[in-house]
Short mmCIF file of C-alpha atoms and ligand atoms in Angstrom, two decimals:
data_model
loop_
_atom_site.label_atom_id
_atom_site.label_comp_id
_atom_site.label_asym_id
_atom_site.label_seq_id
_atom_site.Cartn_x
_atom_site.Cartn_y
_atom_site.Cartn_z
CA MET A 1 -118.40 37.34 83.91
CA ASN A 2 -117.92 35.75 87.30
CA TYR A 3 -120.06 35.76 90.41
CA ILE A 4 -118.85 36.51 93.91
CA SER A 5 -120.28 35.99 97.39
CA THR A 6 -121.89 38.81 99.35
CA ARG A 7 -120.04 37.50 102.42
CA ASN A 8 -116.55 37.34 101.03
CA ASN A 9 -116.43 33.61 101.69
CA MET A 10 -115.98 31.99 98.30
CA GLU A 11 -113.83 32.17 95.20
CA PRO A 12 -115.56 33.62 92.14
CA VAL A 13 -117.63 31.14 90.11
CA SER A 14 -119.14 31.12 86.61
CA ALA A 15 -122.79 32.03 86.01
CA ALA A 16 -123.60 28.36 85.42
CA GLU A 17 -122.12 27.44 88.78
CA ALA A 18 -123.87 30.28 90.59
CA ILE A 19 -127.19 29.18 89.11
CA ALA A 20 -126.65 25.47 89.74
CA ARG A 21 -125.68 26.09 93.38
CA GLY A 22 -128.43 28.59 94.13
CA MET A 23 -126.61 30.15 97.05
CA VAL A 24 -123.11 30.26 98.48
CA PRO A 25 -122.48 27.05 100.45
CA ASN A 26 -121.46 28.80 103.68
CA GLY A 27 -124.17 31.44 103.58
CA GLY A 28 -124.11 34.44 101.30
CA LEU A 29 -125.60 35.13 97.88
CA PHE A 30 -123.98 35.24 94.48
CA VAL A 31 -123.77 38.61 92.76
CA PRO A 32 -122.10 39.56 89.47
CA GLU A 33 -118.61 40.84 90.18
CA ALA A 34 -119.34 43.88 88.00
CA ILE A 35 -122.62 45.17 86.64
CA PRO A 36 -122.58 45.49 82.84
CA ALA A 37 -122.85 49.16 81.87
CA LEU A 38 -124.80 49.99 78.72
CA ASP A 39 -124.71 53.35 77.01
CA ALA A 40 -127.79 55.38 76.23
CA ALA A 41 -127.58 54.77 72.49
CA GLU A 42 -127.53 51.00 72.93
CA ILE A 43 -130.51 51.04 75.28
CA ALA A 44 -132.56 53.54 73.27
CA ALA A 45 -132.02 51.45 70.14
CA MET A 46 -133.95 48.61 71.80
CA ALA A 47 -137.23 50.57 71.95
CA GLY A 48 -139.86 48.70 69.96
CA LYS A 49 -138.16 45.31 70.30
CA SER A 50 -140.12 42.31 71.52
CA TYR A 51 -139.92 41.07 75.10
CA GLN A 52 -138.01 38.01 73.90
CA GLU A 53 -135.43 40.16 72.13
CA LEU A 54 -134.96 42.28 75.24
CA ALA A 55 -134.55 39.16 77.37
CA GLN A 56 -131.87 37.72 75.08
CA TRP A 57 -130.03 40.99 75.07
CA ILE A 58 -130.01 41.47 78.87
CA LEU A 59 -129.29 37.83 79.70
CA GLY A 60 -126.38 37.82 77.28
CA LYS A 61 -124.70 40.55 79.31
CA TYR A 62 -124.67 38.45 82.45
CA LEU A 63 -124.47 34.84 81.27
CA THR A 64 -121.18 35.04 79.44
CA ASP A 65 -120.58 31.30 79.78
CA TYR A 66 -123.86 30.56 77.95
CA THR A 67 -123.90 30.66 74.17
CA ALA A 68 -126.28 32.97 72.31
CA GLU A 69 -128.08 29.83 71.19
CA ASP A 70 -128.43 28.56 74.79
CA ILE A 71 -129.98 31.85 75.77
CA ALA A 72 -132.26 32.05 72.75
CA ASP A 73 -133.50 28.52 73.53
CA CYS A 74 -134.23 29.33 77.14
CA VAL A 75 -136.02 32.56 76.27
CA ALA A 76 -138.12 30.96 73.54
CA GLY A 77 -139.15 28.17 75.91
CA ALA A 78 -140.07 30.61 78.67
CA TYR A 79 -141.97 33.42 76.98
CA ASN A 80 -144.49 32.15 74.45
CA ILE A 81 -148.14 31.15 74.39
CA ASN A 82 -147.95 30.08 78.01
CA PHE A 83 -148.40 33.81 78.62
CA ASP A 84 -151.86 35.08 77.75
CA THR A 85 -150.57 38.12 75.85
CA PRO A 86 -147.79 38.43 73.26
CA GLU A 87 -146.60 41.54 75.08
CA ILE A 88 -145.70 39.30 78.06
CA ALA A 89 -145.57 42.29 80.45
CA PRO A 90 -148.06 44.92 79.25
CA LEU A 91 -148.01 48.46 80.59
CA VAL A 92 -151.43 49.92 81.37
CA LYS A 93 -151.98 53.64 81.78
CA LEU A 94 -154.02 54.64 84.83
CA ASN A 95 -153.50 58.38 84.30
CA ASP A 96 -150.75 60.74 83.11
CA ASN A 97 -148.61 60.03 86.18
CA GLU A 98 -149.26 56.38 86.89
CA TYR A 99 -148.74 53.28 84.81
CA ILE A 100 -149.31 49.71 85.91
CA LEU A 101 -146.81 47.10 84.79
CA GLU A 102 -148.82 43.87 84.64
CA LEU A 103 -146.50 41.03 85.56
CA TRP A 104 -149.12 38.31 85.98
CA HIS A 105 -149.89 37.13 82.47
CA GLY A 106 -147.94 33.88 82.92
CA PRO A 107 -149.45 30.47 83.74
CA THR A 108 -149.95 30.95 87.50
CA ALA A 109 -151.33 34.53 87.64
CA ALA A 110 -148.50 35.98 89.75
CA PHE A 111 -145.35 37.81 88.78
CA LYS A 112 -143.18 34.89 89.84
CA ASP A 113 -143.82 33.38 86.40
CA MET A 114 -141.79 36.16 84.81
CA ALA A 115 -138.69 34.57 86.30
CA LEU A 116 -139.72 31.01 86.98
CA GLN A 117 -140.67 30.14 83.43
CA LEU A 118 -137.02 30.84 82.64
CA THR A 119 -135.02 29.77 85.72
CA PRO A 120 -135.44 25.99 85.22
CA ARG A 121 -134.23 26.31 81.63
CA LEU A 122 -131.18 28.25 82.74
CA LEU A 123 -130.56 25.66 85.41
CA VAL A 124 -130.80 22.70 83.03
CA LYS A 125 -128.26 24.38 80.74
CA ALA A 126 -126.02 25.03 83.75
CA ILE A 127 -126.17 21.34 84.69
CA GLU A 128 -125.16 20.40 81.15
CA LYS A 129 -122.32 22.90 81.09
CA LEU A 130 -120.91 21.74 84.41
CA ASP A 131 -121.46 18.14 83.40
CA LEU A 132 -123.13 17.42 86.74
CA GLN A 133 -124.17 13.82 87.04
CA GLN A 134 -126.32 14.46 90.07
CA GLU A 135 -130.03 14.99 90.16
CA VAL A 136 -130.81 18.54 91.21
CA ILE A 137 -133.30 18.88 94.05
CA ILE A 138 -135.04 22.22 94.04
CA LEU A 139 -136.15 23.25 97.51
CA VAL A 140 -138.63 26.08 97.68
CA ALA A 141 -140.04 27.98 100.62
CA THR A 142 -143.08 29.90 99.49
CA SER A 143 -145.46 32.45 100.90
CA GLY A 144 -147.87 31.23 98.23
CA ASP A 145 -146.98 32.43 94.76
CA THR A 146 -143.42 31.19 94.26
CA GLY A 147 -144.51 27.65 95.04
CA LYS A 148 -146.96 27.29 92.19
CA ALA A 149 -144.81 29.24 89.77
CA ALA A 150 -141.79 27.07 90.57
CA LEU A 151 -143.85 23.88 90.32
CA GLU A 152 -145.09 24.92 86.89
CA GLY A 153 -141.59 25.87 85.82
CA PHE A 154 -139.90 22.69 87.00
CA LYS A 155 -142.53 20.01 86.58
CA ASN A 156 -141.28 17.21 84.36
CA VAL A 157 -137.94 19.00 83.82
CA LYS A 158 -135.41 16.24 83.30
CA GLY A 159 -132.71 15.87 85.95
CA THR A 160 -134.63 17.82 88.59
CA ARG A 161 -137.11 17.26 91.40
CA ILE A 162 -138.93 20.04 93.17
CA ILE A 163 -140.08 20.11 96.80
CA VAL A 164 -142.21 23.04 97.93
CA PHE A 165 -142.93 24.06 101.54
CA TYR A 166 -145.73 26.52 102.24
CA PRO A 167 -147.32 27.80 105.47
CA ALA A 168 -150.32 25.49 105.81
CA HIS A 169 -152.54 28.26 107.22
CA GLY A 170 -150.88 31.24 105.56
CA VAL A 171 -151.92 31.06 101.90
CA SER A 172 -155.23 31.69 100.16
CA LYS A 173 -157.50 28.80 99.17
CA VAL A 174 -156.83 29.54 95.51
CA GLN A 175 -153.08 29.47 96.09
CA GLU A 176 -153.30 26.23 98.02
CA LEU A 177 -155.44 24.55 95.36
CA GLN A 178 -153.09 25.71 92.65
CA MET A 179 -150.19 24.00 94.42
CA VAL A 180 -151.76 20.78 95.67
CA THR A 181 -153.32 20.00 92.29
CA THR A 182 -149.98 20.18 90.47
CA ASP A 183 -149.21 17.11 88.41
CA GLY A 184 -145.80 16.07 87.08
CA ASP A 185 -143.74 13.10 88.20
CA ASN A 186 -141.07 15.16 90.00
CA THR A 187 -143.21 17.47 92.15
CA TYR A 188 -143.74 17.40 95.94
CA VAL A 189 -145.79 19.88 97.97
CA VAL A 190 -145.75 20.01 101.79
CA GLY A 191 -147.81 22.24 104.11
CA VAL A 192 -145.93 23.46 107.21
CA GLU A 193 -147.41 24.28 110.62
CA GLY A 194 -145.63 27.63 110.73
CA ASN A 195 -145.27 30.89 108.81
CA PHE A 196 -143.26 31.74 105.71
CA ASP A 197 -140.18 32.79 107.68
CA ASP A 198 -140.19 29.36 109.37
CA CYS A 199 -140.25 27.70 105.95
CA GLN A 200 -137.56 29.97 104.54
CA SER A 201 -135.24 29.65 107.55
CA ALA A 202 -135.52 25.86 107.48
CA VAL A 203 -134.73 25.74 103.77
CA LYS A 204 -131.73 28.02 104.25
CA GLU A 205 -130.47 25.77 107.05
CA ILE A 206 -130.82 22.71 104.85
CA PHE A 207 -128.71 24.45 102.19
CA ALA A 208 -126.06 25.19 104.81
CA ASP A 209 -126.08 21.64 106.27
CA ARG A 210 -122.72 20.18 105.22
CA ALA A 211 -123.40 16.74 106.70
CA LEU A 212 -126.65 16.44 104.79
CA GLU A 213 -124.94 17.63 101.63
CA ALA A 214 -122.46 14.76 101.90
CA VAL A 215 -125.23 12.20 102.37
CA MET A 216 -127.09 13.71 99.44
CA ALA A 217 -124.00 13.48 97.23
CA GLU A 218 -123.63 9.79 98.08
CA HIS A 219 -127.16 9.25 96.86
CA GLY A 220 -126.59 11.24 93.69
CA TYR A 221 -128.45 14.40 94.70
CA GLN A 222 -127.55 18.03 95.05
CA PHE A 223 -129.71 20.90 96.23
CA SER A 224 -130.49 24.10 94.44
CA SER A 225 -132.94 26.90 94.98
CA ALA A 226 -135.70 28.48 92.95
CA ASN A 227 -136.20 31.28 95.48
CA SER A 228 -134.99 34.70 94.55
CA ILE A 229 -131.76 33.98 96.38
CA ASN A 230 -130.83 32.17 93.13
CA TRP A 231 -129.26 34.50 90.58
CA GLY A 232 -131.05 32.59 87.83
CA ARG A 233 -134.29 33.76 89.35
CA LEU A 234 -133.32 37.38 89.84
CA LEU A 235 -131.75 37.99 86.46
CA PRO A 236 -134.90 37.48 84.34
CA GLN A 237 -136.61 40.16 86.42
CA ILE A 238 -134.25 42.86 85.21
CA VAL A 239 -135.73 42.50 81.73
CA TYR A 240 -139.19 43.87 82.44
CA TYR A 241 -137.85 47.13 83.80
CA PHE A 242 -136.17 47.71 80.44
CA ALA A 243 -139.36 46.60 78.70
CA ALA A 244 -141.50 49.04 80.72
CA TYR A 245 -139.21 52.01 80.24
CA LEU A 246 -138.72 51.39 76.54
CA ASN A 247 -142.46 50.94 76.16
CA LEU A 248 -142.98 54.44 77.62
CA VAL A 249 -140.39 55.81 75.21
CA HIS A 250 -141.90 53.96 72.27
CA GLN A 251 -145.39 55.30 72.97
CA GLY A 252 -144.04 58.83 73.43
CA ALA A 253 -144.90 59.14 77.13
CA VAL A 254 -141.29 60.05 78.00
CA ALA A 255 -138.27 61.17 76.02
CA TYR A 256 -135.34 58.77 76.38
CA GLY A 257 -133.31 59.84 79.39
CA THR A 258 -136.19 61.16 81.51
CA PRO A 259 -136.11 59.31 84.83
CA VAL A 260 -139.06 57.10 85.69
CA ASP A 261 -139.81 55.93 89.24
CA PHE A 262 -140.59 52.28 89.86
CA VAL A 263 -142.87 51.31 92.71
CA VAL A 264 -142.59 47.73 93.87
CA PRO A 265 -144.76 45.82 96.33
CA THR A 266 -141.98 44.13 98.23
CA GLY A 267 -141.43 41.01 100.27
CA ASN A 268 -138.12 39.27 99.72
CA PHE A 269 -136.68 42.30 97.91
CA GLY A 270 -135.95 40.40 94.68
CA ASN A 271 -138.25 42.34 92.39
CA ILE A 272 -137.12 45.79 93.50
CA LEU A 273 -133.48 44.72 93.46
CA ALA A 274 -133.87 43.81 89.79
CA ALA A 275 -135.01 47.39 89.18
CA TRP A 276 -131.90 48.64 90.92
CA TYR A 277 -129.72 46.47 88.65
CA ALA A 278 -131.53 47.90 85.63
CA GLY A 279 -130.69 51.39 86.84
CA GLN A 280 -127.05 50.48 87.43
CA MET A 281 -126.84 49.14 83.91
CA GLY A 282 -127.81 52.57 82.63
CA LEU A 283 -131.60 52.56 82.42
CA PRO A 284 -132.90 56.02 83.45
CA VAL A 285 -134.44 54.88 86.73
CA GLY A 286 -135.53 57.61 89.15
CA LYS A 287 -136.46 56.61 92.69
CA LEU A 288 -137.28 53.08 93.66
CA VAL A 289 -140.25 53.10 95.97
CA CYS A 290 -140.29 50.05 98.22
CA ALA A 291 -143.85 49.34 99.34
CA SER A 292 -144.49 47.15 102.38
CA ASN A 293 -147.68 45.97 104.02
CA LYS A 294 -148.23 45.97 107.78
CA ASN A 295 -145.10 43.82 108.13
CA GLN A 296 -143.16 46.97 107.49
CA VAL A 297 -139.69 45.89 108.50
CA LEU A 298 -138.29 47.33 105.26
CA ALA A 299 -140.16 50.63 105.45
CA ASP A 300 -138.74 51.08 108.94
CA PHE A 301 -135.28 50.10 107.75
CA PHE A 302 -135.28 52.63 104.94
CA ALA A 303 -136.48 55.30 107.35
CA SER A 304 -133.96 54.57 110.11
CA GLY A 305 -131.10 52.35 108.93
CA VAL A 306 -132.06 49.84 111.62
CA TYR A 307 -133.27 46.44 110.47
CA ASP A 308 -135.23 44.97 113.34
CA ARG A 309 -137.14 41.78 112.84
CA ARG A 310 -137.96 41.47 116.56
CA ARG A 311 -141.61 42.32 116.10
CA ASP A 312 -144.99 40.69 115.68
CA PHE A 313 -145.60 38.93 112.41
CA TYR A 314 -148.95 39.76 110.80
CA GLN A 315 -150.93 37.68 108.36
CA THR A 316 -152.33 40.30 106.04
CA ASN A 317 -154.50 40.50 102.96
CA SER A 318 -151.31 40.77 100.86
CA PRO A 319 -149.80 37.48 102.07
CA SER A 320 -147.01 37.25 99.50
CA MET A 321 -145.43 40.21 101.28
CA ASP A 322 -145.82 38.83 104.80
CA ILE A 323 -142.10 38.58 105.42
CA LEU A 324 -139.78 39.79 108.16
CA ILE A 325 -136.51 38.51 106.71
CA SER A 326 -136.01 39.99 103.30
CA SER A 327 -133.27 37.85 101.78
CA ASN A 328 -132.25 39.91 98.79
CA LEU A 329 -131.56 42.98 100.87
CA GLU A 330 -128.21 41.28 101.47
CA ARG A 331 -127.27 41.78 97.82
CA PHE A 332 -128.24 45.43 97.96
CA LEU A 333 -126.31 46.01 101.19
CA PHE A 334 -123.24 44.43 99.64
CA ALA A 335 -123.41 46.97 96.82
CA MET A 336 -124.19 49.86 99.16
CA THR A 337 -121.11 49.12 101.28
CA GLY A 338 -118.88 49.11 98.20
CA ASN A 339 -118.78 45.29 98.17
CA ASP A 340 -117.70 44.94 101.81
CA GLY A 341 -118.46 41.25 102.33
CA ASP A 342 -117.09 41.22 105.87
CA LYS A 343 -119.45 43.96 106.92
CA VAL A 344 -122.40 42.22 105.31
CA ALA A 345 -121.47 38.92 106.95
CA LEU A 346 -121.41 40.67 110.33
CA TRP A 347 -124.84 42.23 109.81
CA MET A 348 -126.31 38.94 108.62
CA ASP A 349 -124.90 37.21 111.73
CA GLN A 350 -126.41 39.89 113.91
CA LEU A 351 -129.73 39.50 112.15
CA LYS A 352 -129.65 35.75 112.65
CA ASN A 353 -128.50 35.79 116.27
CA GLU A 354 -129.93 39.00 117.67
CA GLY A 355 -132.69 39.80 115.18
CA ILE A 356 -131.36 43.30 114.50
CA PHE A 357 -128.57 45.20 112.78
CA THR A 358 -127.82 48.84 112.08
CA VAL A 359 -126.04 50.09 108.99
CA ASP A 360 -123.40 52.81 109.23
CA ALA A 361 -124.05 56.38 108.13
CA ASP A 362 -122.20 56.09 104.81
CA THR A 363 -124.14 53.00 103.83
CA LYS A 364 -127.39 54.66 104.84
CA ALA A 365 -126.59 57.74 102.76
CA ASN A 366 -125.88 55.51 99.77
CA ILE A 367 -129.14 53.63 100.20
CA ASP A 368 -131.08 56.89 100.38
CA LYS A 369 -129.87 57.87 96.93
CA PHE A 370 -131.82 55.00 95.42
CA ILE A 371 -134.68 53.89 97.61
CA VAL A 372 -137.50 55.30 99.64
CA GLY A 373 -139.79 53.05 101.66
CA GLY A 374 -143.42 53.25 102.69
CA ALA A 375 -146.17 51.03 104.02
CA ALA A 376 -149.92 50.55 103.78
CA ASP A 377 -152.06 48.63 106.24
CA GLU A 378 -154.93 46.33 105.37
CA VAL A 379 -157.67 48.95 105.55
CA GLU A 380 -155.68 51.33 103.35
CA THR A 381 -155.12 48.48 100.91
CA LEU A 382 -158.82 47.81 100.51
CA SER A 383 -159.66 51.53 100.24
CA MET A 384 -157.10 51.82 97.48
CA ILE A 385 -158.71 48.98 95.53
CA ALA A 386 -162.10 50.69 95.79
CA ALA A 387 -160.73 54.13 94.94
CA CYS A 388 -158.82 52.90 91.91
CA TYR A 389 -161.86 51.08 90.59
CA ASP A 390 -163.97 54.21 91.04
CA GLU A 391 -161.41 56.36 89.23
CA SER A 392 -160.34 54.10 86.39
CA LYS A 393 -162.43 50.93 86.49
CA TYR A 394 -159.14 49.12 87.02
CA VAL A 395 -159.12 46.29 89.56
CA LEU A 396 -155.97 46.08 91.67
CA ASP A 397 -155.00 43.00 93.59
CA THR A 398 -154.09 43.58 97.24
CA HIS A 399 -150.30 43.61 96.70
CA THR A 400 -150.54 46.07 93.86
CA ALA A 401 -152.92 48.19 95.94
CA VAL A 402 -150.28 48.46 98.66
CA ALA A 403 -147.90 49.77 96.02
CA VAL A 404 -150.34 52.30 94.55
CA LYS A 405 -151.11 53.64 98.01
CA VAL A 406 -147.42 54.01 98.92
CA SER A 407 -146.70 55.50 95.51
CA ARG A 408 -149.31 58.20 95.95
CA GLU A 409 -148.06 59.05 99.41
CA TYR A 410 -144.54 59.34 98.08
CA ARG A 411 -145.62 61.53 95.15
CA GLU A 412 -147.46 63.84 97.47
CA ALA A 413 -144.64 64.08 100.00
CA SER A 414 -141.86 64.52 97.43
CA GLY A 415 -143.69 66.56 94.81
CA THR A 416 -141.88 64.54 92.13
CA ALA A 417 -142.81 65.06 88.49
CA ASN A 418 -141.53 61.62 87.45
CA ILE A 419 -143.91 59.13 85.98
CA ALA A 420 -144.47 56.20 88.36
CA VAL A 421 -144.50 52.69 86.97
CA ILE A 422 -146.17 50.50 89.57
CA ASP A 423 -145.50 46.78 89.43
CA SER A 424 -148.68 44.74 89.49
CA THR A 425 -147.61 41.43 90.94
CA ALA A 426 -150.81 39.39 90.88
CA HIS A 427 -154.07 39.06 88.99
CA PRO A 428 -156.86 40.28 91.32
CA CYS A 429 -158.60 36.90 91.18
CA LYS A 430 -155.66 35.29 92.91
CA PHE A 431 -156.63 37.12 96.11
CA VAL A 432 -160.30 37.23 95.34
CA SER A 433 -161.71 37.12 98.85
CA SER A 434 -159.80 40.20 99.99
CA VAL A 435 -160.36 42.05 96.73
CA LEU A 436 -164.13 41.50 96.95
CA SER A 437 -164.14 42.91 100.50
CA ALA A 438 -163.02 46.20 99.04
CA PHE A 439 -166.34 46.65 97.24
CA ASP A 440 -169.27 48.03 99.22
CA GLY A 441 -172.46 46.05 99.49
CA VAL A 442 -171.12 42.79 98.11
CA ASP A 443 -172.50 39.71 99.78
CA LYS A 444 -169.52 37.43 99.45
CA LYS A 445 -170.19 33.83 98.50
CA GLU A 446 -169.02 31.01 100.77
CA SER A 447 -166.24 29.53 98.73
CA GLU A 448 -163.35 31.29 97.07
CA LEU A 449 -164.10 29.51 93.84
CA GLU A 450 -167.60 31.00 93.71
CA MET A 451 -166.10 34.36 94.59
CA LEU A 452 -163.99 34.19 91.46
CA GLU A 453 -167.13 34.27 89.35
CA GLN A 454 -168.56 36.96 91.58
CA LEU A 455 -165.59 39.27 91.07
CA VAL A 456 -165.58 38.67 87.33
CA SER A 457 -169.26 39.52 86.95
CA LEU A 458 -169.07 42.49 89.32
CA THR A 459 -166.16 44.20 87.59
CA GLY A 460 -166.10 42.74 84.10
CA ILE A 461 -162.44 41.74 84.34
CA SER A 462 -161.51 38.55 82.54
CA GLN A 463 -160.71 35.45 84.50
CA HIS A 464 -157.11 34.27 84.41
CA LYS A 465 -156.86 30.94 82.66
CA GLY A 466 -154.51 29.56 85.33
CA LEU A 467 -157.31 29.92 87.89
CA GLN A 468 -160.02 28.14 85.95
CA ASP A 469 -161.45 24.79 87.02
CA LEU A 470 -159.28 24.56 90.13
CA ASP A 471 -162.03 22.68 91.93
CA LYS A 472 -162.26 20.07 89.20
CA LYS A 473 -158.64 19.01 89.45
CA PRO A 474 -157.68 16.16 91.79
CA VAL A 475 -155.70 17.01 94.94
CA LEU A 476 -152.41 15.19 94.52
CA HIS A 477 -150.44 16.46 97.53
CA THR A 478 -151.67 16.14 101.13
CA THR A 479 -148.53 16.04 103.30
CA VAL A 480 -148.32 18.42 106.30
CA CYS A 481 -145.38 18.68 108.72
CA GLU A 482 -144.25 20.65 111.80
CA LYS A 483 -141.80 23.49 111.24
CA ASP A 484 -138.93 21.55 112.84
CA GLU A 485 -139.57 18.55 110.58
CA ILE A 486 -138.78 20.17 107.26
CA SER A 487 -135.35 18.61 106.88
CA ALA A 488 -136.76 15.22 107.88
CA ALA A 489 -139.52 15.62 105.30
CA VAL A 490 -136.95 16.26 102.57
CA GLN A 491 -134.98 13.20 103.57
CA ARG A 492 -138.11 11.08 103.60
CA ILE A 493 -139.11 12.25 100.14
CA LEU A 494 -135.66 11.46 98.78
CA GLY A 495 -135.48 8.16 100.63
CA ILE A 496 -132.18 8.93 102.37
C1 LIG B 1 -143.51 37.40 95.66
C2 LIG B 1 -144.53 38.48 95.59
C3 LIG B 1 -144.23 39.78 96.01
C4 LIG B 1 -142.90 40.15 96.62
O1 LIG B 1 -141.84 40.13 95.70
P1 LIG B 1 -140.34 40.09 96.22
O2 LIG B 1 -139.51 39.94 95.01
O3 LIG B 1 -140.24 38.91 97.13
O4 LIG B 1 -140.09 41.36 96.95
C5 LIG B 1 -145.21 40.75 95.86
N1 LIG B 1 -146.43 40.44 95.36
C6 LIG B 1 -146.75 39.21 94.95
C7 LIG B 1 -148.13 38.95 94.43
C8 LIG B 1 -145.81 38.19 95.04
O5 LIG B 1 -146.14 36.95 94.63
#
């Protein structure tokens, strides 16, 4: 299977090349030229299989230039005891209508591990296949969670170096400590005086900088990306939608074929897009509910067909969703226009230059078949955490709380009878300060690290092992730069 550009500006490439490059050199994202269609019998027969077996099966459909052994190797290296449960992505029942898909059992306590434990392995195989002699430089822009997950995934991976940029004042203390204490001889972490969109835009510009690419090549380097613009990052995420659905079938909660809605707390649109791919492959997916926080550019887009990023940017208590430019929407728009790369290129230009674009009526009607959007503000988020704990003694993190709130609003408005599977994208301790604020009468401790213990003793949840002893680890990364110095910082790190 080959991969094509969402902007109609590149010849098709193999999966290995799409993964090694990260994104299309002149702008645009790689997508599979056709989505593998599975029949009901094949999917239903996978009920009861392990997560690793599901991953091998799904990856094999897309990575046709990888051998079965390559894929088995990558999967075995990614999903093992570095997750704190053999289920990898357990499904927890809140009530008859709502299930929580816990995606944070990997090493860094956020759902990014689901992909990023695998992406580096896929990339290393891609480098071997293409016989690339160059060292691959992974550039990451992070709103907090991707950074640590990518660092953990890539640290000490031969033939790669990883450089992470995060908004210096836009991540939680726990997130920052997780990143700046990362060891490994190929890891670099830089705080940026700006927000996530500043980091992401700068990284995208570096990828598109032809002159820099030439200099890099002379020095034996090439860039790639661990952000969800890389197909190797998106693909692993398709697996857990199959796992969740088949889990419901296996435990008798639904008969095979009954549609299930997936509710996804959304930022860059990678996670929810993976659910859409699962549906296109044949999984009985009902509605996809796209949940935004106060930065509700997507909720507004799904309501109106107008994507307008010309608005205030808010730092909220669900910071991993504080995004106004949702990169993976481009892949979805490409599909919704019937693969009209010229149209997508035009919209992306308009977004870049004018900050706004409007999709045509046909595209909008297509989108509406699959997705409904909604948003929750910070107060609603905290109320949801408190309400859910009261009802079920289950502690939501802030991102997941946004999703539960939007899910309930959607259920009420639509009257749907479908079961909702709500993605839980972070362990509550990762955003401990905000989560604690949801509980009445708690006198929060000064430091986030003390708050971790406070939340654990208040609610009885178990601490995530990736968040233990953060204060005892040495800080190894202290660099901070201005938002217009990101390219310079990369060049300095690489000595070019
Ligand atoms: C990254 C992240 C999200 C957003 O996921 P996208 O794939 O970017 O839409 C939501 N919640 C948490 C905790 C995250 O780390």
